[in-house]
XYZ file of C-alpha atoms in Angstrom:
703
model
C 0.000 0.000 0.000
C 3.040 2.304 0.125
C 2.796 2.980 -3.633
C -0.841 4.063 -3.620
C -1.978 6.790 -5.983
C -4.931 9.170 -5.734
C -6.682 6.979 -8.271
C -6.160 3.995 -5.959
C -7.705 5.931 -3.062
C -10.795 6.459 -5.202
C -11.172 2.831 -6.267
C -13.239 1.670 -3.282
C -12.471 -0.489 -0.248
C -9.395 -2.679 -0.798
C -10.757 -6.171 -0.133
C -8.847 -8.529 -2.445
C -6.284 -8.778 -1.128
C -6.953 -7.256 2.275
C -4.336 -4.801 3.502
C -2.162 -6.232 6.281
C -3.489 -6.122 9.832
C -2.169 -3.427 12.180
C -1.972 -4.953 15.634
C -0.447 -1.911 17.357
C -0.714 1.818 17.004
C 2.042 3.668 15.182
C 4.223 5.232 17.935
C 5.488 7.984 15.618
C 2.224 9.976 15.732
C -0.104 11.237 18.465
C -3.165 9.110 19.167
C -6.588 9.746 20.637
C -6.943 8.549 24.244
C -8.899 5.298 24.653
C -12.614 5.775 25.212
C -14.659 3.998 27.849
C -18.225 3.868 26.493
C -19.553 1.335 29.078
C -21.303 -0.895 26.560
C -23.144 -3.947 27.810
C -22.787 -7.305 26.047
C -25.669 -6.663 23.669
C -24.375 -3.198 22.761
C -20.845 -4.534 22.263
C -22.090 -7.122 19.778
C -24.137 -4.446 18.024
C -21.054 -2.234 17.635
C -19.166 -5.100 16.013
C -22.137 -6.015 13.823
C -22.420 -2.425 12.637
C -18.727 -2.295 11.718
C -18.803 -5.554 9.795
C -21.686 -4.464 7.542
C -19.149 -2.522 5.458
C -17.618 -5.866 4.400
C -18.807 -9.019 2.622
C -19.635 -12.003 4.853
C -16.584 -14.130 3.879
C -14.325 -11.489 5.516
C -16.187 -11.367 8.837
C -14.242 -14.206 10.426
C -10.975 -12.397 9.658
C -12.017 -8.861 10.528
C -14.416 -9.602 13.390
C -11.873 -10.628 16.076
C -9.606 -7.767 15.025
C -12.371 -5.172 15.299
C -13.463 -6.660 18.621
C -9.946 -6.110 19.985
C -9.996 -2.488 18.808
C -13.334 -1.923 20.511
C -12.084 -3.426 23.750
C -8.747 -1.647 23.706
C -9.714 1.800 22.360
C -13.482 2.025 22.903
C -14.094 2.436 19.170
C -13.537 0.522 15.923
C -11.287 2.710 13.770
C -10.414 -0.113 11.336
C -6.673 0.622 11.442
C -6.008 -2.124 8.889
C -7.654 0.081 6.261
C -5.748 3.265 7.022
C -4.036 4.015 3.708
C -0.252 4.237 3.768
C -0.241 7.374 1.718
C 1.111 10.917 1.927
C -2.135 12.409 3.211
C -2.319 16.109 2.326
C -4.074 18.605 0.087
C -3.082 18.038 -3.547
C -3.686 20.429 -6.481
C -7.264 20.171 -7.685
C -6.307 18.854 -11.120
C -4.611 15.799 -9.574
C -7.857 14.288 -8.304
C -9.608 11.767 -10.568
C -13.089 13.322 -10.465
C -15.851 14.061 -12.931
C -16.536 17.546 -11.557
C -14.258 20.090 -9.843
C -16.671 20.450 -6.914
C -15.923 16.840 -5.908
C -12.178 17.415 -6.221
C -12.506 20.523 -4.039
C -14.096 18.419 -1.313
C -11.284 15.875 -1.593
C -8.754 18.661 -1.055
C -10.496 19.729 2.121
C -10.962 16.181 3.467
C -7.345 15.199 2.914
C -6.153 18.464 4.449
C -8.187 17.689 7.564
C -6.368 14.334 7.805
C -2.876 15.662 7.021
C -0.586 14.657 9.941
C 0.769 18.225 9.980
C -2.774 19.512 10.484
C -4.715 16.793 12.309
C -4.373 16.258 16.043
C -4.835 12.457 15.906
C -4.704 11.621 12.191
C -4.888 7.827 12.559
C -8.137 8.148 14.521
C -9.474 10.649 11.924
C -9.521 13.422 14.567
C -8.678 16.874 13.257
C -8.790 18.946 16.459
C -10.396 19.361 19.868
C -9.526 15.859 21.070
C -12.553 14.245 19.413
C -13.429 16.311 16.345
C -13.871 13.550 13.790
C -13.687 13.887 10.012
C -15.129 10.387 9.740
C -15.803 7.551 12.163
C -13.611 4.844 10.588
C -11.320 4.180 7.641
C -13.862 2.158 5.658
C -15.909 5.340 5.422
C -12.888 7.182 4.024
C -12.518 4.720 1.145
C -16.232 4.823 0.365
C -16.322 8.629 0.527
C -13.400 9.019 -1.873
C -14.963 6.502 -4.258
C -18.332 8.254 -4.242
C -16.753 11.664 -4.771
C -14.817 10.355 -7.779
C -18.134 9.223 -9.288
C -20.186 12.286 -8.298
C -21.791 14.250 -11.138
C -23.480 17.657 -11.222
C -26.949 16.124 -11.089
C -26.257 14.103 -7.923
C -25.924 14.845 -4.208
C -23.797 12.823 -1.796
C -25.413 12.345 1.625
C -23.102 11.979 4.641
C -24.635 10.896 7.971
C -22.279 11.113 10.980
C -19.351 9.948 8.869
C -21.323 7.314 6.964
C -21.591 7.802 3.182
C -25.291 7.054 2.707
C -25.046 7.231 -1.062
C -25.367 9.326 -4.212
C -28.870 10.566 -4.933
C -30.309 12.283 -8.037
C -30.722 16.053 -7.609
C -30.043 19.058 -9.870
C -27.276 21.471 -10.792
C -28.121 24.123 -8.157
C -28.481 21.610 -5.334
C -25.494 21.056 -3.031
C -23.148 18.337 -4.239
C -22.960 17.095 -0.648
C -25.137 17.412 2.455
C -23.536 16.503 5.794
C -25.118 15.947 9.186
C -23.159 14.992 12.279
C -24.522 13.927 15.655
C -28.120 14.969 15.031
C -29.621 13.097 17.969
C -33.157 13.416 19.325
C -32.728 16.069 22.080
C -33.738 13.916 25.064
C -30.923 11.487 24.192
C -28.229 14.070 23.449
C -26.147 13.464 26.585
C -22.403 12.915 26.763
C -22.925 9.412 28.159
C -25.218 8.441 25.295
C -22.805 9.968 22.816
C -19.943 7.726 23.910
C -22.164 4.696 23.364
C -23.450 5.888 20.001
C -19.950 6.651 18.764
C -18.737 3.236 19.892
C -21.615 1.657 17.978
C -20.641 3.632 14.891
C -24.040 5.320 14.544
C -23.205 8.929 15.482
C -20.184 11.189 15.419
C -18.860 14.396 16.957
C -17.735 16.569 14.051
C -16.666 19.530 16.200
C -17.253 22.558 13.993
C -15.064 22.331 10.908
C -13.654 18.795 11.224
C -16.818 16.971 10.188
C -17.664 19.604 7.573
C -14.172 19.292 5.998
C -13.499 23.040 6.364
C -10.657 23.194 8.904
C -7.631 25.108 7.581
C -5.165 24.339 10.347
C -4.559 26.495 13.411
C -4.219 29.661 11.281
C -7.903 30.391 11.838
C -7.532 30.705 15.566
C -4.205 32.550 15.216
C -6.213 35.350 13.651
C -8.906 35.337 16.325
C -6.432 35.045 19.189
C -4.240 37.806 17.759
C -7.223 40.171 17.582
C -8.304 39.105 21.063
C -4.873 39.870 22.531
C -4.546 43.181 20.714
C -7.908 44.334 21.965
C -7.341 42.984 25.464
C -4.368 45.328 25.559
C -6.442 48.240 24.321
C -9.349 47.791 26.694
C -7.843 46.184 29.795
C -4.376 47.700 29.829
C -5.084 50.838 27.783
C -2.125 49.942 25.588
C -1.654 49.653 21.857
C 1.679 47.924 22.399
C 1.896 44.655 24.354
C 5.686 44.608 24.641
C 6.684 43.092 27.978
C 3.121 42.058 28.864
C 2.510 38.402 29.708
C -0.348 36.233 28.454
C -0.607 32.883 30.287
C -2.761 30.056 28.937
C -2.717 26.335 28.147
C -2.932 24.066 25.145
C -0.628 23.434 22.169
C -2.486 20.510 20.629
C -5.115 21.143 17.948
C -6.588 24.607 17.563
C -4.949 25.684 20.817
C -1.564 25.325 19.136
C -2.226 28.702 17.538
C -1.751 30.542 20.826
C 2.048 30.517 20.560
C 2.056 32.097 17.102
C -0.685 34.582 18.036
C 1.340 35.772 21.025
C 4.303 36.504 18.778
C 2.154 38.266 16.171
C 0.485 40.381 18.879
C 3.891 41.278 20.330
C 3.481 39.982 23.876
C 5.140 37.310 26.020
C 3.018 34.194 25.498
C 3.407 31.430 28.090
C 1.566 28.246 27.135
C 1.422 25.100 29.265
C 1.015 21.700 27.590
C 0.973 18.237 29.186
C 1.758 16.323 25.981
C 5.398 16.436 24.954
C 4.435 15.299 21.442
C 2.068 18.245 21.009
C 4.585 20.734 22.407
C 7.443 19.500 20.223
C 5.193 19.555 17.138
C 4.584 23.294 17.589
C 8.256 23.889 18.404
C 9.318 22.052 15.241
C 6.880 24.142 13.184
C 8.522 27.273 14.551
C 5.340 28.495 16.196
C 6.685 27.895 19.713
C 10.020 29.651 20.136
C 11.253 28.143 23.412
C 10.198 25.574 25.976
C 11.112 24.240 29.401
C 9.854 21.582 31.790
C 11.189 23.338 34.890
C 8.878 25.721 36.785
C 11.682 27.804 38.277
C 13.296 28.219 34.868
C 9.920 29.149 33.411
C 9.352 31.886 35.992
C 12.884 33.221 35.498
C 12.395 33.303 31.724
C 9.098 35.187 32.116
C 10.814 37.826 34.244
C 13.647 38.207 31.742
C 11.211 38.478 28.832
C 9.246 41.190 30.640
C 12.442 43.195 31.074
C 13.617 42.677 27.486
C 10.160 43.577 26.123
C 10.566 41.239 23.170
C 7.807 39.131 21.681
C 8.379 35.521 22.675
C 6.351 32.327 22.929
C 7.440 30.104 25.800
C 6.131 26.587 26.289
C 5.934 24.952 29.699
C 5.850 21.158 29.516
C 3.633 20.392 32.464
C 0.234 21.071 33.943
C -1.092 24.604 33.697
C -2.465 24.406 37.257
C 1.077 23.985 38.577
C 2.103 27.021 36.550
C -0.779 29.215 37.756
C -0.099 28.204 41.374
C 3.626 28.936 40.960
C 2.791 32.431 39.683
C 0.619 32.931 42.777
C 3.510 31.855 45.039
C 5.818 34.313 43.298
C 3.280 37.129 43.652
C 2.749 36.442 47.348
C 6.506 36.359 47.929
C 7.519 39.418 45.874
C 4.376 41.482 45.295
C 5.167 41.431 41.576
C 2.289 40.388 39.307
C 4.000 38.524 36.471
C 0.912 37.930 34.350
C -1.359 40.654 32.977
C -3.616 38.524 30.744
C -4.866 34.958 31.064
C -7.110 32.423 29.380
C -7.355 28.678 28.712
C -7.744 26.475 25.640
C -7.869 22.958 27.030
C -10.623 20.902 25.347
C -13.107 21.183 28.182
C -16.005 20.287 25.928
C -14.595 16.790 26.552
C -13.397 17.104 30.174
C -13.301 13.420 31.134
C -12.195 11.940 27.815
C -8.766 13.517 27.376
C -9.718 17.158 26.949
C -8.362 18.138 30.373
C -5.653 16.456 32.453
C -5.789 16.729 36.273
C -2.822 18.286 38.024
C -2.635 15.419 40.544
C -1.423 12.964 37.862
C 1.359 12.907 35.309
C 0.354 12.644 31.649
C 0.909 8.899 31.218
C -0.634 8.064 34.589
C -3.667 10.196 33.724
C -4.195 8.253 30.498
C -4.179 4.999 32.445
C -6.565 6.234 35.150
C -8.882 7.652 32.481
C -9.078 4.196 30.910
C -9.197 2.015 34.036
C -10.949 4.206 36.631
C -13.307 6.689 34.916
C -15.129 7.768 38.137
C -11.831 8.522 39.877
C -10.580 10.391 36.817
C -13.713 12.540 36.770
C -13.280 13.373 40.471
C -9.629 14.337 39.934
C -10.519 16.559 36.970
C -13.110 18.424 39.013
C -10.746 18.871 41.966
C -8.073 20.108 39.556
C -10.497 22.625 38.061
C -11.184 23.989 41.547
C -7.455 24.534 42.136
C -7.141 25.992 38.640
C -9.849 28.569 39.339
C -8.592 29.336 42.875
C -5.205 30.372 41.496
C -6.776 32.477 38.741
C -9.076 34.182 41.254
C -6.146 35.196 43.468
C -4.292 36.738 40.554
C -7.439 38.390 39.209
C -7.964 40.075 42.562
C -4.425 41.447 42.180
C -5.194 42.908 38.745
C -4.721 40.097 36.217
C -7.427 39.902 33.529
C -8.811 36.465 32.612
C -11.378 35.398 30.010
C -12.984 32.155 28.835
C -11.918 31.311 25.280
C -15.142 29.544 24.378
C -13.849 26.082 25.343
C -16.405 25.531 28.156
C -13.811 26.329 30.828
C -16.186 28.367 32.984
C -19.075 25.989 32.359
C -17.172 22.862 33.431
C -15.459 24.685 36.289
C -18.860 25.727 37.618
C -20.125 22.160 37.314
C -17.084 21.074 39.321
C -18.003 23.506 42.099
C -15.278 26.058 41.409
C -15.835 29.676 42.418
C -16.733 31.150 39.016
C -20.366 32.198 39.482
C -21.410 35.837 39.495
C -25.011 35.241 40.527
C -27.760 32.665 40.671
C -28.121 32.259 36.905
C -26.558 29.191 35.289
C -25.113 31.332 32.489
C -23.636 34.235 34.479
C -19.929 33.985 35.368
C -17.457 36.290 37.075
C -15.177 36.265 34.018
C -16.098 37.285 30.481
C -16.263 35.062 27.411
C -14.267 36.144 24.403
C -17.228 35.272 22.202
C -19.876 37.111 24.182
C -17.747 40.092 24.971
C -15.763 40.272 21.728
C -18.364 39.153 19.233
C -21.549 40.232 20.971
C -23.434 43.465 21.215
C -21.946 45.943 23.664
C -25.232 47.723 24.211
C -27.066 44.609 25.275
C -24.068 43.485 27.268
C -23.698 46.750 29.153
C -27.383 46.646 30.004
C -26.966 43.141 31.370
C -23.935 44.174 33.416
C -25.772 47.000 35.117
C -28.887 44.960 35.773
C -27.765 41.427 36.599
C -24.005 41.013 36.680
C -21.455 41.517 39.405
C -18.031 40.887 37.955
C -14.779 41.330 39.844
C -13.565 43.984 37.449
C -15.250 47.036 36.049
C -13.137 46.964 32.874
C -14.827 43.868 31.512
C -15.244 44.698 27.897
C -11.792 44.341 26.468
C -13.164 44.439 22.961
C -16.578 46.124 22.754
C -16.590 45.448 19.059
C -20.038 44.166 18.199
C -18.511 42.008 15.479
C -21.455 39.694 15.002
C -23.997 42.508 15.181
C -22.126 44.227 12.360
C -21.939 40.991 10.375
C -18.181 40.450 10.788
C -17.044 36.861 11.200
C -14.356 34.310 10.251
C -14.402 34.161 6.443
C -11.802 31.875 4.861
C -10.615 30.511 1.553
C -8.375 27.795 0.119
C -6.465 28.092 -3.154
C -7.275 24.814 -4.907
C -4.222 25.071 -7.172
C -2.015 24.486 -4.133
C 0.242 27.321 -5.308
C 1.689 29.754 -2.743
C 1.658 32.462 -5.407
C -2.113 32.065 -5.729
C -2.454 32.612 -1.994
C -0.296 35.724 -2.260
C -2.507 37.001 -5.084
C -5.672 36.404 -3.067
C -4.105 38.218 -0.106
C -3.505 41.254 -2.314
C -7.017 41.105 -3.786
C -8.599 40.818 -0.337
C -6.481 43.697 0.986
C -7.361 45.979 -1.935
C -11.041 45.123 -1.547
C -11.086 45.736 2.217
C -9.185 49.020 1.885
C -11.673 50.250 -0.705
C -14.681 49.224 1.391
C -13.238 50.890 4.491
C -13.363 54.300 2.803
C -17.144 54.430 3.050
C -17.581 52.220 6.121
C -19.421 53.357 9.221
C -17.351 54.299 12.242
C -18.474 51.058 13.931
C -17.136 48.963 11.051
C -14.035 50.979 10.157
C -11.984 49.670 13.091
C -12.566 46.095 11.975
C -11.537 46.898 8.430
C -8.343 48.501 9.736
C -7.492 45.507 11.975
C -8.160 42.998 9.206
C -6.197 44.993 6.645
C -3.267 44.935 9.060
C -3.719 41.185 9.527
C -3.833 40.363 5.822
C -0.948 42.726 5.060
C 1.307 40.892 7.524
C -0.069 37.357 7.154
C 2.450 36.190 4.572
C 5.549 36.976 6.619
C 4.333 35.056 9.670
C 4.374 31.645 7.915
C 0.809 30.832 8.933
C 0.123 28.132 6.343
C -0.056 24.621 7.767
C -1.526 22.259 5.188
C -3.525 23.767 2.331
C -2.837 27.215 0.889
C -5.471 28.937 2.998
C -6.236 32.272 4.585
C -8.749 33.721 7.032
C -9.945 37.207 7.854
C -12.999 38.719 9.514
C -15.377 40.233 6.957
C -18.982 41.399 6.947
C -21.657 40.636 4.351
C -20.508 43.381 2.026
C -16.866 42.381 2.383
C -17.429 38.659 1.852
C -19.394 39.222 -1.342
C -16.924 41.755 -2.706
C -13.896 39.541 -1.986
C -15.603 36.466 -3.469
C -16.540 38.296 -6.666
C -13.026 39.722 -6.973
C -11.546 36.217 -6.596
C -13.950 34.832 -9.180
C -13.011 37.577 -11.633
C -9.297 36.904 -11.064
C -9.863 33.216 -11.849
C -11.723 34.078 -15.060
C -8.926 36.450 -16.102
C -6.176 33.922 -15.345
C -4.579 35.933 -12.533
C -5.323 32.971 -10.279
C -4.136 29.633 -11.637
C -6.923 27.557 -10.109
C -10.306 27.682 -8.376
C -10.841 28.958 -4.841
C -12.871 27.226 -2.123
C -14.761 29.605 0.140
C -15.818 28.634 3.630
C -15.963 29.944 7.191
C -15.764 28.770 10.750
C -19.157 27.595 12.025
C -18.458 30.027 14.870
C -19.940 32.952 13.002
C -22.757 35.476 12.753
C -25.406 32.955 11.692
C -23.811 29.535 11.910
C -24.071 28.656 15.591
C -26.680 28.533 18.319
C -24.719 28.128 21.540
C -26.129 29.540 24.808
C -22.704 29.632 26.495
C -20.865 31.130 23.540
C -22.117 32.574 20.252
C -25.669 33.300 21.425
C -24.955 33.840 25.123
C -25.789 37.528 24.788
C -29.197 36.973 23.177
C -31.390 38.631 25.779
C -34.925 37.652 24.692
C -34.836 34.141 26.161
C -34.117 32.394 22.836
C -30.438 31.682 23.489
C -31.272 27.982 23.941
C -33.154 27.797 20.619
C -31.410 26.409 17.528
C -33.612 27.719 14.713
C -30.928 30.086 13.399
C -28.299 27.417 12.717
C -30.845 25.077 11.115
C -32.314 27.824 8.946
C -28.811 28.890 7.978
C -27.861 25.520 6.509
C -31.218 25.089 4.794
C -30.918 28.552 3.259
C -27.320 28.026 2.128
C -28.300 24.727 0.506
C -30.710 26.206 -2.027
C -28.823 29.452 -2.603
C -25.815 27.842 -4.231
C -23.512 26.214 -1.661
C -21.332 23.412 -3.016
C -21.780 21.544 0.251
C -23.458 22.196 3.590
C -23.108 20.679 7.057
C -25.100 20.742 10.300
C -23.652 19.493 13.595
C -24.591 18.766 17.172
C -21.681 19.807 19.353
C -18.597 21.872 18.680
C -16.471 24.059 20.934
C -18.483 23.790 24.136
C -19.497 20.165 23.724
C -22.059 17.597 22.695
C -25.639 18.601 23.447
C -24.586 22.200 24.182
C -24.677 23.674 20.667
C -26.042 23.291 17.134
C -23.829 24.672 14.373
C -23.459 24.565 10.616
C -21.290 25.617 7.734
C -20.694 25.434 3.997
C -18.181 25.117 1.210
C -18.493 27.049 -2.063
C -16.265 26.566 -5.102
C -15.402 29.607 -7.217
C -14.324 28.628 -10.736
C -14.484 31.943 -12.593
C -17.928 31.332 -14.064
C -20.976 33.592 -13.983
C -22.786 30.747 -12.243
C -20.248 30.825 -9.375
C -20.618 34.596 -9.073
C -24.403 34.327 -8.753
C -24.088 31.606 -6.140
C -21.595 33.656 -4.142
C -23.736 36.805 -4.154
C -26.909 35.027 -3.110
C -25.520 32.526 -0.612
C -22.989 34.752 1.156
C -25.625 37.423 1.681
C -28.038 34.988 3.364
C -25.223 33.350 5.307
C -24.651 36.616 7.197
C -28.038 38.339 7.158
C -29.814 35.374 8.738
C -27.852 36.053 11.921
C -28.284 39.810 11.634
C -32.060 39.307 11.485
C -31.990 37.097 14.591
C -29.831 39.535 16.562
C -31.898 42.474 15.391
C -35.137 40.845 16.555
C -33.591 40.081 19.948
C -32.989 43.785 20.470
C -29.372 44.527 19.521
C -29.294 48.142 18.248
C -26.210 47.687 16.046
C -27.752 44.606 14.442
C -30.852 46.689 13.752
C -28.703 49.349 12.105
C -26.947 46.657 10.048
C -30.298 45.206 9.017
C -31.610 48.625 7.980
C -28.490 49.321 5.900
C -28.784 45.932 4.197
C -32.453 46.515 3.341
C -31.612 49.914 1.880
C -29.035 48.274 -0.392
C -31.217 45.291 -1.401
C -34.801 46.146 -2.490
C -35.919 42.504 -2.288
C -34.730 42.146 1.317
C -37.254 42.591 4.138
C -36.178 41.925 7.749
C -38.636 42.093 10.630
C -37.341 44.663 13.114
C -38.905 45.016 16.592
C -40.487 48.182 17.882
C -39.062 49.949 20.903
C -39.407 47.655 23.934
C -41.660 48.626 26.832
C -40.120 49.956 30.014
C -39.785 47.824 33.144
C -42.123 50.287 34.858
C -44.856 49.634 32.288
C -44.374 45.874 32.504
C -44.629 45.986 36.284
C -47.789 48.032 36.080
C -49.376 45.531 33.679
C -49.033 42.766 36.239
C -50.207 44.993 39.094
C -53.296 46.010 37.144
C -54.114 42.414 36.199
């Protein structure tokens, strides 16, 4: 199998002869921790039965015992025997043996998600977040590639939690692929049930952009984290320059690996703890992590030296972040010097007891063993560790350090563990801000909620009162399907020219975001952000996304770009996600737990021209906590692609603007009004002025 070609990958499951068995995991790559789904005998047999239905009966006696061992040892049947020994990466679009370029574009994205330089646990088909699956097993990969190679422009491929359900007749304007991941009946959408369903091979956690094939490596979160740090400096520290200021956090694995690079780009001293030596060394080898140590005293000394030198540096600490936070507390209590100005966390706390968070009481290897052999004890240790974690943060926050939740369910899981993070009786009100709510949300609604219901430790909460989502700005991204770095450079220049032109007539609310994103795109090339496909991200609003897309499409038609461009975005966007502890946590009308927006978004994208669409349960904050969706759209230089881009990208943003406008966000209402003025066919329902509390009280008194 070492001499496989792309054509071989598209030829269907290799059954005659079977590839050789793989009795052990490859020690040269990182692997997903074993899962403990607690299946009974009947469920265990069902899991094996479900796996074997991908294969003809004569092979069951060979594959059955092997798959049973995988299930027992790892808690899931990955079918390691069928993992192709192939240089898995994004290839130029013309290299794929497909009937239509849309299918080849999807292959680029899928293989990029499984590239060992991109994926967190590539052999388990996990892209990021500890359990963000592209697919559930390797048989599905072979089937998917085969179906895509046969896909025509009057067919749609249906993907159900990793399972290729088949090719179905459709029409040219229908999506070429529709993906759903983890769409479980709500009463059964618990973490415990998920582990069982995943073990049985009937459901899958696609995170946000793993299961929709739209992950572009950690570059996406470099951009978001860079903007977060820059604006934390502006609002918290009243500084435009972060030289000599320390940002302490944790995580160098999947998406969290971006924190080291973002610290350097933002110009601060980034200190990132990581328990996995493999993950830390991977980022160090990539050049994203400049230095590292496994000694706490050396780490503290290096922080002090970096503060004095005022040079941008990313420093990795190989160890548990709780030890590091507690050591900073000890130093503060001994010297009175507060070493850390800014703090956050990017452990995968959407999966706290399955390898997303490692308790400080255990070393890394010991924790893996306890997680597998003693799940109740592991859960207890994680919750005790979270309490210590929060205690240390609280002490430093009281001394003037500023901490925020990075949307990874840190505050949610810490509160469930009994840590001191509450700011009131409400289940959704915490003493620290969320970067999503307080960066992406509406400042007006947020300020009202602060004065009426919230009692934070600090008055300077809003380190980035930017109203991004209410203005329609969100993480817009693209991939150059030619695979050529010069195409990426050309798209950077096109995007920059477009944004600079749009900024000239932008409102004051939007102008700052244009300026920040122009700075980002201007400097992106020199920071070596590409890991995997030739991709880029920036934050753009509806007007910006459409203008950039049309400019790309024109450049393709004129030959300035040598190949097509795949457009996409993070699901974490204006319209893509309903998440009461993150993206919609600042929806004040009581609908933050409703998921109509994300569902409507995917439905609307599907008939407005998307090449593929995806809808997921879970992502970021965890299974059962969020519904989110996304899309892929291929630009090929045609008039057809231009029409699709104009129609679909407009809906993809304005759906969320309409929802935020109706919930009472003034800036969203302004954005909606401006959009309606520009588009005669657009009508958005805008609420009237809300009644006063005095009037409401009187209504109930009178009744």
